[in-house]
């Protein structure tokens, strides 16, 4: 348990108001805050009308902390809501998915096409014995079949467990076993920067340690040679050839499981976060509509992988329930060149872009020339998610990508929350770079101190929720005790998932980072986000990671790892300049003891900086669990360099 509250030190005074034009056409208005604060459950009851229910619910919420049930007795199907119901409208011929592959190949699926593919694949799964309640593991690249497979599972009421294609055989094995999945859907490979990642071979290795899988369905994507085990392994395209188009959508209870999504705990066994159907669908469709201000003619691009919650909620379930046109891209931003994203935005006239701070800081590092050479004028709204966005990265995004005309929505949420919980409403909220602003209408968040009391404005503390929200996780798969102990045990009846935040004078929230990463200098608890933002504020710095290293006098000293923008070299005296800069922006107590320059920082596969490993390096320990690390070579380099300079 944490010892003291966090201090809030950095201040940011820039403000951005939505333009009058944007405001006048916005989907959500300030009434939403008023209505929801007067009658929170009534607000969510009204939002539930966005969905098509087979049978209406009888009660909005049944709350027996920490177990919530939403939309009691309501019956619906998530796939039906994402696909079938649009066929009764003009949207049947609207593009649901516009796909481009890494090699430049492309496909467009209208809602009618999506319906046909999904229903056929649902029949395929049925023929393999999948029925309501059975788990299906999906291990695919970012190709339309990933979405088709998810929706086909939802159609049958078979919870899916999507495993990001960057995970190893070992991780895949653990997750298949935990879910006891009956079918695995994978592909012959996945393109990555011109190479092929052998997904099927990884799956074969994983399955050596698995007994529950009866069949493996293999999508042909790369023409990579694979071994097919007789009787167990089947080609997707062959199964689909004769599959029937009609497959009724299973009526599901609002509280039936829609999917499991694994998220790594700090140590050991991954947690299977369980999301259910009714509340989740209401939560993601409402937030998607209002946060992204979705219009019928938008081309919406969320750059996350479907293997993460961002992909589940804001590539698949939210956007498709809302009848959006979703652009989907298979590859990375730097292949074949560093302007790939901007090329795609120009080509498809993308209007909404939702990406992560790690990507934005990488673009900053590469310099503004790449976006400047492309026509990005179609963009009208930008989003950010995954980590605190440093104010300078926010400004860069605003200027070079948004052409100073697009509102930015900095959306705070988690795998566990299922839906965005804190965010600006783009036509309503005045934004401040680096702040995720305020809770979404109908959501209540608080910042509390160690004793569980709300902190006064201007102070920092722990970000928590006391009231459930529709898309919140219901449990940890097969482990309700872990659900209670991980999320609801720090304070009685309070949800805490690990972030520190401050509240400013206007009641805006500023995420300070994970509390496990907090740096304690002479009794002052400093959030990593503030020191890092002060460094990124320097025009040469692209990215920074700060940690606390044991110190005889201060308890901990601030140590920083810094990446420079392209074209800048480490000069003599730069470390002193940066130390001074931090002291000036935040205060002398945050002045870094050491600064190390590096070309890369260790990150998770979803792009979050792994400060824990930097602490291990700085304190000369053996490295802890590295299974979530994206690129292990970064660590060897850092370790060597750190030891040389120390
Ligand atoms: C953690 C959750 C939610 C989708 C992607 C990540 C951090 C997320 C923000 C933001 C500051 C953020 C938090 C949170 N985070 N969004 N806008 N500002 N921090 O999902 O992998 O479950 O991670 O990501 O630390 O707790 P996740």
XYZ file of C-alpha atoms and ligand atoms in Angstrom:
673
model
C 0.000 0.000 0.000
C 1.185 3.479 -0.830
C 2.524 5.664 1.908
C 1.614 9.201 0.968
C -0.331 11.113 -1.592
C 1.243 12.367 -4.756
C 2.274 15.938 -5.123
C 1.155 18.021 -8.037
C 3.924 20.250 -9.214
C 3.780 21.062 -12.875
C 1.466 23.725 -14.194
C 0.209 24.177 -17.724
C -1.668 27.290 -18.726
C -2.512 26.829 -22.385
C -6.226 26.453 -23.182
C -8.073 25.350 -26.307
C -11.763 26.000 -26.877
C -13.771 24.089 -29.468
C -14.465 26.260 -32.512
C -17.963 27.630 -32.865
C -18.427 25.614 -35.992
C -17.484 22.358 -34.303
C -19.592 23.231 -31.303
C -22.685 23.992 -33.355
C -22.658 20.549 -35.004
C -21.448 18.453 -32.073
C -23.309 15.262 -31.116
C -23.048 15.922 -27.389
C -23.899 19.141 -25.626
C -23.296 20.371 -22.095
C -26.839 19.253 -21.203
C -25.431 15.743 -20.972
C -23.460 16.684 -17.852
C -26.472 18.300 -16.295
C -28.918 15.517 -17.075
C -26.564 12.789 -15.949
C -25.707 14.478 -12.687
C -29.381 14.925 -11.853
C -30.262 11.329 -12.648
C -27.294 9.092 -13.355
C -29.197 5.853 -13.813
C -31.890 7.581 -15.834
C -29.134 8.864 -18.098
C -27.802 5.356 -18.742
C -31.335 4.015 -19.154
C -31.836 6.544 -21.920
C -28.512 5.658 -23.569
C -29.552 1.996 -23.635
C -32.072 2.963 -26.305
C -29.191 3.212 -28.759
C -29.157 -0.557 -28.906
C -31.613 -3.052 -30.303
C -32.849 -5.308 -27.504
C -34.583 -8.610 -28.184
C -36.240 -8.239 -24.798
C -36.284 -5.051 -22.731
C -34.496 -4.837 -19.409
C -36.460 -4.370 -16.188
C -33.990 -2.590 -13.904
C -30.996 -0.383 -14.775
C -28.579 -1.462 -12.074
C -28.200 -4.055 -9.372
C -25.219 -2.997 -7.254
C -23.870 -5.257 -4.558
C -20.371 -3.854 -4.209
C -18.109 -4.811 -5.812
C -20.418 -6.779 -8.101
C -22.564 -4.837 -10.554
C -25.234 -6.010 -12.939
C -26.596 -3.626 -15.543
C -29.841 -3.762 -17.532
C -31.287 -6.688 -15.627
C -33.105 -9.346 -17.682
C -32.476 -7.481 -20.945
C -31.725 -9.737 -23.911
C -29.584 -8.680 -26.871
C -26.776 -9.764 -29.123
C -23.636 -7.665 -29.665
C -23.073 -8.928 -33.217
C -26.692 -8.233 -34.153
C -26.222 -4.687 -32.883
C -22.996 -4.228 -34.846
C -24.194 -5.758 -38.089
C -27.741 -7.050 -38.665
C -29.659 -4.020 -37.573
C -27.855 -1.771 -40.050
C -29.103 -3.931 -42.923
C -32.608 -2.639 -42.377
C -31.403 0.882 -43.126
C -29.588 2.673 -45.961
C -26.366 1.711 -44.215
C -26.460 -1.797 -45.661
C -24.336 -0.584 -48.544
C -22.136 1.673 -46.425
C -18.505 0.690 -45.938
C -18.162 -0.922 -42.531
C -14.468 -1.758 -42.872
C -11.965 -0.207 -45.241
C -8.846 -2.284 -44.939
C -5.342 -1.720 -46.198
C -2.612 -4.313 -45.824
C 1.017 -3.643 -45.144
C 1.824 -4.397 -48.795
C -0.760 -1.924 -50.023
C -3.437 -4.495 -50.860
C -6.922 -3.496 -49.810
C -10.496 -4.617 -49.230
C -13.746 -2.875 -48.479
C -16.538 -4.653 -46.643
C -19.943 -3.047 -46.616
C -22.278 -3.856 -43.737
C -23.974 -6.352 -46.056
C -20.608 -7.981 -46.799
C -19.730 -8.039 -43.131
C -23.049 -9.698 -42.340
C -22.416 -12.419 -44.891
C -18.851 -13.132 -43.751
C -19.716 -13.077 -40.057
C -22.782 -15.298 -40.398
C -20.906 -17.787 -42.537
C -18.046 -17.937 -40.093
C -20.458 -18.323 -37.199
C -21.853 -21.361 -39.016
C -18.309 -22.657 -39.442
C -17.680 -22.333 -35.722
C -20.979 -24.058 -35.027
C -19.951 -26.927 -37.283
C -16.797 -27.243 -35.180
C -18.935 -27.689 -32.100
C -18.864 -24.144 -30.732
C -21.982 -23.170 -28.828
C -23.045 -20.505 -26.371
C -20.575 -20.238 -23.493
C -17.621 -21.990 -25.192
C -14.414 -19.949 -25.347
C -12.586 -19.262 -28.602
C -9.033 -17.889 -28.770
C -8.156 -15.548 -31.631
C -4.496 -14.996 -32.571
C -4.546 -13.049 -35.820
C -2.931 -10.075 -37.544
C -4.830 -6.812 -38.070
C -6.914 -8.138 -40.962
C -10.696 -8.106 -41.440
C -10.882 -11.775 -40.439
C -9.960 -10.725 -36.900
C -13.105 -8.595 -36.698
C -15.164 -11.238 -38.491
C -14.004 -13.885 -36.017
C -14.812 -11.708 -32.994
C -18.287 -10.891 -34.278
C -18.950 -14.521 -35.234
C -18.161 -15.560 -31.658
C -20.435 -12.834 -30.317
C -23.161 -14.028 -32.675
C -23.075 -17.487 -31.099
C -22.570 -16.220 -27.572
C -19.132 -17.825 -27.413
C -16.797 -15.502 -25.481
C -13.654 -14.682 -27.443
C -10.206 -14.193 -26.054
C -8.108 -12.204 -28.505
C -4.353 -12.505 -28.061
C -2.266 -9.778 -29.667
C -0.206 -11.239 -32.548
C 3.008 -9.909 -30.997
C 2.716 -12.283 -28.061
C 4.942 -15.346 -27.904
C 3.975 -19.014 -27.985
C 4.439 -19.180 -24.213
C 2.026 -16.289 -23.551
C -0.460 -17.755 -25.994
C -0.291 -21.129 -24.259
C -0.960 -19.666 -20.802
C -3.920 -17.670 -22.055
C -5.471 -20.574 -23.974
C -5.152 -22.782 -20.913
C -6.591 -20.203 -18.549
C -9.649 -19.744 -20.771
C -9.887 -23.473 -21.639
C -10.675 -22.511 -25.223
C -12.007 -25.149 -27.641
C -11.051 -23.496 -30.917
C -8.058 -21.377 -31.888
C -8.220 -19.051 -34.893
C -4.882 -17.988 -36.333
C -3.178 -17.354 -39.667
C -0.262 -18.717 -41.659
C 1.595 -15.578 -40.693
C 1.485 -11.876 -40.153
C 3.342 -9.245 -42.164
C 5.646 -7.065 -40.152
C 7.921 -4.548 -41.842
C 8.348 -6.751 -44.883
C 8.971 -9.910 -42.868
C 6.576 -12.641 -41.858
C 5.828 -13.401 -38.213
C 5.017 -17.137 -38.145
C 1.804 -17.061 -36.126
C 0.832 -20.627 -36.982
C 4.242 -21.966 -35.978
C 3.955 -20.066 -32.682
C 0.508 -21.558 -32.229
C 1.868 -25.065 -32.903
C 4.481 -24.555 -30.195
C 1.885 -23.188 -27.789
C -0.416 -26.129 -28.421
C 2.262 -28.600 -27.293
C 1.317 -27.483 -23.799
C -2.451 -27.337 -24.315
C -5.139 -30.042 -24.068
C -8.369 -28.100 -24.500
C -8.110 -27.047 -28.182
C -10.100 -29.285 -30.541
C -9.596 -27.365 -33.779
C -7.344 -24.707 -35.230
C -8.740 -22.551 -38.023
C -5.996 -21.037 -40.182
C -6.498 -17.915 -42.298
C -4.248 -17.689 -45.341
C -2.582 -14.308 -45.290
C 1.113 -14.515 -46.130
C 1.396 -17.759 -48.140
C 3.987 -18.724 -45.558
C 4.413 -22.519 -45.447
C 2.737 -24.042 -42.414
C 2.217 -27.502 -41.011
C -1.385 -28.584 -40.802
C -2.146 -31.285 -38.283
C -4.576 -33.757 -39.799
C -7.968 -33.646 -38.118
C -7.113 -30.672 -35.924
C -6.102 -27.886 -38.325
C -8.434 -26.522 -40.987
C -8.139 -23.730 -43.565
C -10.485 -20.798 -43.100
C -11.095 -20.354 -46.831
C -11.998 -24.001 -47.292
C -14.425 -23.991 -44.385
C -16.006 -20.780 -45.642
C -16.560 -22.068 -49.187
C -19.648 -24.084 -48.358
C -20.803 -22.303 -45.225
C -24.429 -21.175 -45.190
C -25.216 -17.475 -44.936
C -28.092 -17.664 -42.493
C -27.187 -17.999 -38.843
C -29.491 -16.498 -36.232
C -27.903 -14.327 -33.548
C -28.166 -15.952 -30.112
C -30.231 -13.919 -27.650
C -27.855 -13.190 -24.771
C -28.625 -11.954 -21.315
C -27.264 -8.469 -20.678
C -24.925 -10.024 -18.105
C -23.720 -12.914 -20.270
C -20.015 -12.825 -20.985
C -19.048 -11.168 -24.272
C -15.303 -11.636 -24.030
C -12.263 -12.232 -21.892
C -9.248 -10.019 -22.430
C -5.981 -10.781 -20.700
C -4.013 -7.992 -19.128
C -0.705 -8.500 -17.407
C -0.631 -8.036 -13.697
C 2.525 -6.511 -12.254
C 3.837 -10.015 -11.755
C 3.060 -13.525 -12.734
C -0.175 -14.829 -14.131
C -2.116 -12.633 -16.561
C -5.603 -11.624 -15.481
C -8.553 -12.553 -17.662
C -10.673 -9.418 -17.514
C -14.320 -10.350 -18.082
C -16.695 -8.043 -19.952
C -20.392 -8.742 -20.373
C -22.849 -7.758 -23.065
C -25.503 -5.138 -22.252
C -23.633 -2.593 -20.154
C -20.503 -2.935 -22.252
C -22.358 -2.261 -25.497
C -24.219 0.720 -24.040
C -20.965 2.128 -22.642
C -18.856 1.776 -25.761
C -21.506 2.947 -28.219
C -22.367 6.043 -26.170
C -18.749 7.048 -25.612
C -17.780 6.341 -29.209
C -20.593 8.513 -30.517
C -19.943 11.469 -28.239
C -16.191 11.439 -27.690
C -15.427 11.044 -31.405
C -18.464 13.064 -32.486
C -19.204 10.430 -35.093
C -20.957 11.583 -38.277
C -22.312 9.310 -41.022
C -19.642 10.312 -43.528
C -16.663 10.026 -41.190
C -13.752 7.735 -41.947
C -12.680 6.725 -38.495
C -9.237 5.301 -37.784
C -8.163 3.875 -34.461
C -4.560 2.707 -34.831
C -4.667 0.205 -31.953
C -4.493 -3.526 -32.554
C -7.690 -5.531 -32.058
C -5.713 -7.511 -29.475
C -6.007 -4.632 -26.993
C -9.098 -3.262 -25.299
C -8.844 -0.148 -27.465
C -9.321 -2.374 -30.493
C -12.244 -4.245 -28.915
C -14.129 -1.155 -27.785
C -13.167 1.422 -30.410
C -12.427 -0.547 -33.583
C -15.077 -3.223 -33.253
C -17.954 -2.889 -30.806
C -18.437 0.875 -30.372
C -17.914 2.012 -33.972
C -19.784 -0.853 -35.637
C -22.722 -0.555 -33.224
C -22.831 3.079 -34.336
C -22.713 2.181 -38.031
C -19.347 3.851 -38.592
C -16.918 3.406 -41.452
C -13.840 1.977 -39.788
C -10.471 2.190 -41.454
C -8.219 -0.684 -40.509
C -4.490 -0.896 -41.219
C -2.332 -3.984 -40.890
C 1.135 -2.503 -40.554
C 3.393 -0.168 -38.606
C 3.896 3.595 -39.045
C 7.418 3.291 -40.472
C 7.022 0.732 -43.228
C 7.809 1.107 -46.052
C 8.525 4.699 -44.963
C 8.030 6.961 -41.981
C 5.117 8.735 -43.604
C 2.933 5.633 -43.868
C 0.164 6.916 -41.567
C 0.014 10.269 -43.338
C -0.043 8.552 -46.716
C -3.053 6.518 -45.578
C -4.891 9.533 -44.185
C -4.332 11.327 -47.492
C -5.410 8.296 -49.519
C -8.623 7.484 -47.628
C -9.422 11.018 -46.446
C -9.528 9.849 -42.834
C -11.473 12.297 -40.667
C -10.926 10.963 -37.138
C -7.600 9.629 -35.869
C -7.255 7.873 -32.500
C -3.710 6.912 -31.532
C -1.296 6.671 -28.582
C 1.244 9.055 -27.044
C 4.051 6.596 -27.768
C 3.250 6.939 -31.485
C 2.975 10.719 -31.266
C 6.347 10.999 -29.529
C 7.855 8.753 -32.194
C 6.465 11.032 -34.909
C 7.944 13.995 -33.039
C 11.284 12.243 -32.996
C 11.145 11.741 -36.783
C 10.277 15.383 -37.331
C 7.366 17.273 -38.912
C 8.510 16.840 -42.528
C 6.763 13.509 -42.934
C 3.255 14.772 -42.140
C 3.923 18.114 -43.815
C 4.457 16.467 -47.198
C 0.964 14.952 -47.117
C -2.533 16.379 -47.314
C -4.066 15.891 -43.886
C -6.872 18.412 -44.311
C -9.558 15.712 -44.111
C -8.851 15.277 -40.386
C -11.342 16.950 -38.062
C -10.782 15.249 -34.694
C -7.795 13.661 -32.955
C -7.691 11.295 -30.004
C -5.047 9.984 -27.629
C -5.013 7.003 -25.271
C -2.706 4.717 -23.332
C -0.352 6.955 -21.368
C -0.274 10.523 -20.169
C 0.292 12.715 -23.205
C 3.031 15.201 -22.384
C 1.869 18.762 -23.071
C 4.547 19.278 -25.745
C 3.506 16.111 -27.538
C -0.095 17.339 -27.354
C 0.904 20.669 -28.934
C 2.893 18.907 -31.638
C -0.093 16.654 -32.447
C -2.368 19.676 -32.523
C -0.065 21.657 -34.789
C 1.414 19.193 -37.250
C -1.332 16.591 -37.481
C -4.428 18.552 -36.587
C -3.418 21.673 -38.523
C -4.432 23.644 -35.420
C -8.070 23.072 -36.293
C -8.890 19.662 -34.775
C -10.017 19.228 -31.179
C -7.942 16.637 -29.290
C -9.666 14.164 -26.999
C -7.247 12.777 -24.402
C -9.167 9.726 -23.223
C -8.359 8.021 -19.933
C -9.537 4.475 -19.375
C -8.310 0.923 -18.873
C -8.778 -2.648 -20.035
C -10.825 -3.042 -16.880
C -13.041 -0.013 -17.416
C -14.042 -1.244 -20.903
C -15.073 2.245 -21.988
C -13.584 5.723 -21.839
C -14.184 7.194 -18.365
C -12.470 10.579 -18.553
C -12.280 12.704 -21.659
C -13.244 16.031 -23.107
C -16.469 16.182 -25.122
C -15.011 17.720 -28.267
C -17.762 20.261 -28.857
C -18.130 21.232 -25.217
C -14.986 20.978 -23.133
C -12.195 23.519 -23.181
C -9.025 21.412 -23.298
C -5.703 21.842 -21.519
C -2.726 20.012 -23.043
C -1.864 17.037 -20.822
C -5.193 16.808 -19.015
C -7.843 14.191 -19.766
C -10.212 16.869 -18.405
C -13.349 15.540 -16.689
C -15.375 12.330 -16.263
C -17.728 11.380 -19.092
C -21.393 12.156 -18.382
C -22.837 9.458 -16.112
C -19.397 8.550 -14.744
C -18.177 9.568 -11.293
C -14.475 9.657 -10.517
C -12.692 10.955 -7.458
C -9.187 11.676 -6.297
C -8.688 10.558 -2.727
C -5.896 10.543 -0.189
C -4.462 7.692 1.799
C -7.280 7.882 4.306
C -9.861 7.685 1.537
C -10.934 11.324 1.717
C -11.337 13.451 -1.411
C -8.323 15.719 -1.902
C -8.873 19.455 -2.268
C -8.561 21.075 -5.684
C -4.945 21.678 -6.605
C -3.734 18.447 -4.955
C -2.796 14.969 -6.006
C -3.911 11.545 -4.880
C -5.309 8.238 -6.064
C -7.843 8.076 -8.804
C -10.831 5.945 -7.853
C -14.502 5.256 -8.536
C -17.169 4.436 -5.975
C -20.029 4.029 -8.399
C -20.116 1.348 -11.088
C -20.306 2.270 -14.783
C -21.989 0.131 -17.456
C -18.872 -1.270 -19.190
C -16.863 -2.045 -16.080
C -15.221 -5.440 -15.754
C -17.418 -7.911 -13.884
C -14.719 -10.213 -12.567
C -11.392 -11.863 -13.303
C -12.072 -15.038 -15.255
C -12.410 -17.955 -12.849
C -10.942 -15.871 -10.058
C -13.473 -13.580 -8.338
C -11.184 -13.320 -5.317
C -8.479 -11.806 -7.446
C -11.076 -9.375 -8.805
C -11.880 -8.220 -5.294
C -8.317 -8.136 -4.004
C -6.805 -6.418 -7.053
C -9.374 -3.734 -7.664
C -11.575 -3.255 -4.606
C -9.437 -3.817 -1.539
C -7.365 -0.688 -1.049
C -10.364 1.147 0.379
C -13.702 -0.396 1.308
C -16.098 -0.302 -1.662
C -13.732 1.722 -3.826
C -12.390 0.801 -7.272
C -8.681 1.553 -7.633
C -6.663 0.393 -10.611
C -3.380 2.003 -9.875
C -3.118 5.531 -11.256
C -2.205 8.719 -9.455
C -3.791 11.972 -10.537
C -4.202 15.570 -9.542
C -7.199 17.803 -9.619
C -6.760 21.403 -10.683
C -8.689 24.512 -9.690
C -11.231 23.916 -12.466
C -11.771 20.307 -11.409
C -9.778 18.937 -14.360
C -7.952 15.630 -13.896
C -4.247 15.244 -14.706
C -2.893 11.706 -14.681
C 0.462 11.593 -12.898
C 1.304 7.989 -13.821
C 1.027 4.607 -12.190
C 1.476 4.787 -8.442
C 3.887 1.825 -8.545
C 6.168 4.107 -10.570
C 5.994 7.087 -8.227
C 9.327 8.626 -7.209
C 9.799 9.502 -3.541
C 12.399 12.245 -3.081
C 12.911 13.272 0.541
C 9.343 12.377 1.308
C 7.870 14.156 -1.728
C 5.968 11.799 -3.959
C 6.502 12.834 -7.554
C 4.566 11.359 -10.459
C 6.680 10.209 -13.396
C 4.468 12.051 -15.881
C 5.409 15.471 -14.577
C 9.173 15.043 -14.724
C 8.893 13.400 -18.123
C 6.720 16.206 -19.442
C 9.213 18.785 -18.204
C 11.923 16.997 -20.209
C 9.808 16.618 -23.337
C 9.186 20.352 -23.047
C 12.776 20.835 -24.231
C 12.810 21.180 -28.028
C 15.510 18.545 -28.496
C 13.830 15.835 -26.430
C 11.440 13.358 -28.052
C 10.765 11.032 -25.155
C 11.747 10.533 -21.534
C 11.300 7.938 -18.808
C 11.991 8.813 -15.193
C 12.459 6.547 -12.232
C 13.426 6.747 -8.584
C 16.747 5.177 -7.691
C 17.727 4.411 -4.109
C 19.621 7.280 -2.528
C 21.276 7.397 0.924
C 20.058 10.843 1.832
C 16.924 11.533 -0.168
C 15.471 8.031 -0.084
C 15.188 8.155 -3.846
C 16.838 10.257 -6.506
C 15.338 11.047 -9.906
C 17.095 9.269 -12.768
C 16.032 9.954 -16.347
C 16.420 8.133 -19.626
C 16.030 10.460 -22.578
C 15.584 10.020 -26.329
C 16.461 12.946 -28.597
C 14.666 13.978 -31.757
C 16.282 13.019 -35.041
C 19.036 15.399 -36.071
C 20.082 16.195 -32.496
C 23.253 14.804 -30.971
C 24.162 14.489 -27.329
C 26.369 17.503 -26.661
C 28.508 18.264 -23.649
C 26.446 20.031 -21.072
C 23.079 18.862 -22.401
C 22.444 16.803 -19.298
C 23.055 19.858 -17.098
C 20.801 21.948 -19.255
C 18.017 19.395 -18.922
C 18.506 19.070 -15.168
C 18.176 22.831 -14.827
C 15.117 22.818 -17.016
C 13.362 20.263 -14.819
C 14.303 22.174 -11.674
C 12.907 25.341 -13.197
C 9.644 23.780 -14.407
C 8.889 21.651 -11.356
C 11.153 22.673 -8.513
C 14.594 21.813 -7.211
C 13.366 18.675 -5.490
C 12.650 17.054 -8.871
C 16.078 17.923 -10.271
C 17.407 14.718 -11.866
C 20.487 13.174 -10.328
C 21.466 11.494 -13.591
C 20.359 11.670 -17.193
C 21.126 8.924 -19.681
C 20.660 9.335 -23.408
C 19.370 6.383 -25.357
C 17.988 5.699 -28.821
C 15.063 3.654 -27.495
C 13.190 3.055 -24.261
C 11.943 -0.322 -23.072
C 8.229 -0.575 -23.798
C 5.419 -3.064 -23.537
C 3.968 -4.431 -26.739
C 1.224 -1.843 -26.470
C 3.759 0.957 -26.222
C 3.850 1.799 -22.530
C 7.238 2.641 -21.027
C 8.397 -0.095 -18.613
C 9.917 1.974 -15.823
C 10.175 -1.065 -13.575
C 12.926 -2.475 -15.807
C 14.767 0.834 -15.821
C 14.705 0.737 -12.018
C 16.196 -2.746 -12.096
C 19.000 -1.483 -14.329
C 19.650 1.618 -12.242
C 19.753 -0.325 -9.013
C 21.912 -3.072 -10.502
C 19.364 -5.840 -9.954
C 18.595 -8.820 -12.114
C 15.771 -7.850 -14.434
C 12.285 -8.774 -13.300
C 9.604 -10.283 -15.525
C 10.416 -9.270 -19.125
C 7.656 -11.274 -20.820
C 5.656 -8.168 -21.717
C 8.647 -6.338 -23.190
C 8.364 -5.603 -26.916
C 12.049 -5.513 -27.836
C 14.567 -7.129 -25.520
C 17.640 -5.725 -27.301
C 16.827 -2.266 -25.926
C 17.583 -3.507 -22.432
C 20.949 -5.019 -23.253
C 21.970 -1.726 -24.751
C 20.739 0.272 -21.778
C 22.359 -2.027 -19.257
C 25.713 -1.781 -20.978
C 25.515 1.950 -21.347
C 24.348 2.501 -17.795
C 27.211 0.461 -16.374
C 29.756 2.256 -18.555
C 28.632 5.676 -17.450
C 28.134 4.902 -13.781
C -3.598 2.409 -18.123
C -4.538 1.382 -18.662
C -7.417 2.109 -22.169
C -6.859 1.708 -23.380
C -5.388 1.544 -23.483
C -4.654 1.170 -22.247
C -2.850 4.524 -18.759
C -4.619 5.123 -20.440
C -4.490 7.287 -20.453
C -4.577 8.692 -20.615
C -2.935 8.928 -18.973
C -3.561 6.793 -19.517
C -3.239 4.545 -17.301
C -4.232 3.398 -17.201
N -3.663 5.440 -19.544
N -5.113 6.227 -21.005
N -5.417 9.254 -21.493
N -3.782 9.476 -19.848
N -2.787 7.617 -18.777
O -5.284 0.163 -21.511
O -3.375 -1.332 -21.060
O -5.439 -1.381 -19.596
O -3.815 0.531 -19.507
O -3.073 3.189 -19.205
O -2.105 4.304 -16.527
O -4.335 2.890 -15.899
P -4.490 -0.593 -20.409
